[in-house]
Coordinates of C-alpha atoms in Angstrom, one line a residue:
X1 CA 0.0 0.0 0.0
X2 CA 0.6 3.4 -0.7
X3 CA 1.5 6.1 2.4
X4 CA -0.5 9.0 2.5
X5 CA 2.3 11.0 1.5
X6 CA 3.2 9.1 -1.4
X7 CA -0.5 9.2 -2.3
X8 CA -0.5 13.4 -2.0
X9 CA 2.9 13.8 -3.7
X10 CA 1.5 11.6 -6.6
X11 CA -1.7 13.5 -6.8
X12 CA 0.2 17.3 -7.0
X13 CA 2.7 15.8 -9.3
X14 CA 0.1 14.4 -11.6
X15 CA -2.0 17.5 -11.7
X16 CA 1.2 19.7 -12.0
X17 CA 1.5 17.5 -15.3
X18 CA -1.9 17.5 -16.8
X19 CA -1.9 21.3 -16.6
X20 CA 1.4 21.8 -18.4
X21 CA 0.6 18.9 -20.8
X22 CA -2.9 21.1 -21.4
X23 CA -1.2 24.7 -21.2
X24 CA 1.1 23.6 -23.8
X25 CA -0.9 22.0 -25.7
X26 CA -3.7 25.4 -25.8
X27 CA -0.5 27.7 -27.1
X28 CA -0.2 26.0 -29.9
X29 CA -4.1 27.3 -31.0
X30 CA -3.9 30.8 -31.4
X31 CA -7.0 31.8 -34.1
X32 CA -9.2 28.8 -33.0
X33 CA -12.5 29.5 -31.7
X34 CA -13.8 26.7 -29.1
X35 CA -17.3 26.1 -29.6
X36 CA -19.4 24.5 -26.6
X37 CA -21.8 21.6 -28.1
X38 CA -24.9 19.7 -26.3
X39 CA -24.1 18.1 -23.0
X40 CA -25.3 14.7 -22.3
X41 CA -25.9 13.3 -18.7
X42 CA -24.6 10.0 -19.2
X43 CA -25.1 8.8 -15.1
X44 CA -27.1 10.4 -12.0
X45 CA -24.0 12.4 -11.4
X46 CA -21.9 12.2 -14.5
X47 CA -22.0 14.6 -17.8
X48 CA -20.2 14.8 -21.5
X49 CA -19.6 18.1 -22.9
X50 CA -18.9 18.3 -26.8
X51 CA -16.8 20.9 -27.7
X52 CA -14.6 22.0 -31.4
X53 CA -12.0 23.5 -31.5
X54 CA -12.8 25.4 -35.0
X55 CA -10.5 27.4 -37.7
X56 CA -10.9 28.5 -40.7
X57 CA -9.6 25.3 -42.1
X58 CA -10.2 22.7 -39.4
X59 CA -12.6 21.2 -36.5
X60 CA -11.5 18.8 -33.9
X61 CA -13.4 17.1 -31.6
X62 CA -13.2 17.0 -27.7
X63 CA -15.3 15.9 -25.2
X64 CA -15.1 16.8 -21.9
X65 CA -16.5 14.3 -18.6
X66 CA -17.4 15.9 -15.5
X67 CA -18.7 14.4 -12.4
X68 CA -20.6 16.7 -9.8
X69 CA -18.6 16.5 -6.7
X70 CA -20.8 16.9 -2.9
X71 CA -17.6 19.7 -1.7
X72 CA -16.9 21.2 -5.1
X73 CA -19.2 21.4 -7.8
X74 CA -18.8 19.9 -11.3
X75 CA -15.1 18.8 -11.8
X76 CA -13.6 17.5 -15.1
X77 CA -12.2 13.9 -14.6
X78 CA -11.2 13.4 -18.3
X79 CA -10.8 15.1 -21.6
X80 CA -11.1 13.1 -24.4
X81 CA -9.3 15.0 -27.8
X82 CA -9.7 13.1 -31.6
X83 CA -10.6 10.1 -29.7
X84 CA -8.0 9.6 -27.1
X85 CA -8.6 9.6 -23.6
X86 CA -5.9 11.3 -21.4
X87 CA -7.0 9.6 -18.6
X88 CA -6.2 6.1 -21.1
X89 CA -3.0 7.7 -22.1
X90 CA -1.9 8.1 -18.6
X91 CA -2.9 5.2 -17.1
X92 CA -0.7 3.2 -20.3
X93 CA 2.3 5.0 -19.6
X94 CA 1.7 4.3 -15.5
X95 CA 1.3 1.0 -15.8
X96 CA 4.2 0.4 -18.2
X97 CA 6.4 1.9 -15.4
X98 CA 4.8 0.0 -13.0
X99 CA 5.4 -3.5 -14.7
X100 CA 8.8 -2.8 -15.0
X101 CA 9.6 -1.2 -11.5
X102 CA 8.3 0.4 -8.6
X103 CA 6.2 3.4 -7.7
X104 CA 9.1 5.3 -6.7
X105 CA 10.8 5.1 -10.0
X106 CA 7.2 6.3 -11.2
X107 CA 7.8 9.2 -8.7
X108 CA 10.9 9.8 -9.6
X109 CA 10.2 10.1 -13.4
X110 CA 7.1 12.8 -12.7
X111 CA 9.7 14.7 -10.4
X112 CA 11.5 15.2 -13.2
X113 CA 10.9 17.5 -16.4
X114 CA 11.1 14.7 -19.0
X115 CA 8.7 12.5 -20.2
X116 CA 7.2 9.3 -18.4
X117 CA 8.0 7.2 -21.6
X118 CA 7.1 3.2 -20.3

């Protein structure tokens, strides 16, 4: 099992990364427009969002799936973009690490400014 500490540093590193993986990923849009689409409820406390990202030339695709959280409000838990699920993504490259060695080396790789790789 996983100490409480190890659980928090895990969760800040993680987030720390999904922002700069989003951040970076947003400055490379500059005249898009994003247009909001329908939301679906998909369970009692569980929605989609369709969204394009829309140019002159182009429209992609992304969905995002928010969960209504008691304390906070509606929260995004994943972001799906063309098809691929970052949550999916993630979870690959944490579990290639993982099959090879040990949470700390997962750690380890997040601590630093590289990529996680597998």
């Amino acid at each position: 099992p996983l100490s409480k500490s190890k659980r928090k540093e895990f969760s800040k590193l993680f987030v720390e990364r999904l922002k700069q993986s989003y951040l970076d990923k947003l400055d490379l849009y500059t005249d898009e427009e994003v247009v909001v689409g329908e939301a679906k409820q998909t369970k009692k406390n569980r929605v989609e969002v369709l969204t394009f990202l829309v140019s002159k030339d182009d429209k992609k695709e992304m969905t995002y799936k928010l969960y209504k959280s008691k304390k906070k409000g509606w929260l995004v838990y994943d972001v799906v973009v063309l098809g691929v699920s970052i949550v999916a993504t993630y979870r690959s490259q944490f579990s290639g690490i993982l099959k090879k060695g040990s949470m700390e080396q997962l750690l380890e790789r997040m601590r630093s400014t590289g990529e996680l790789g597998s």
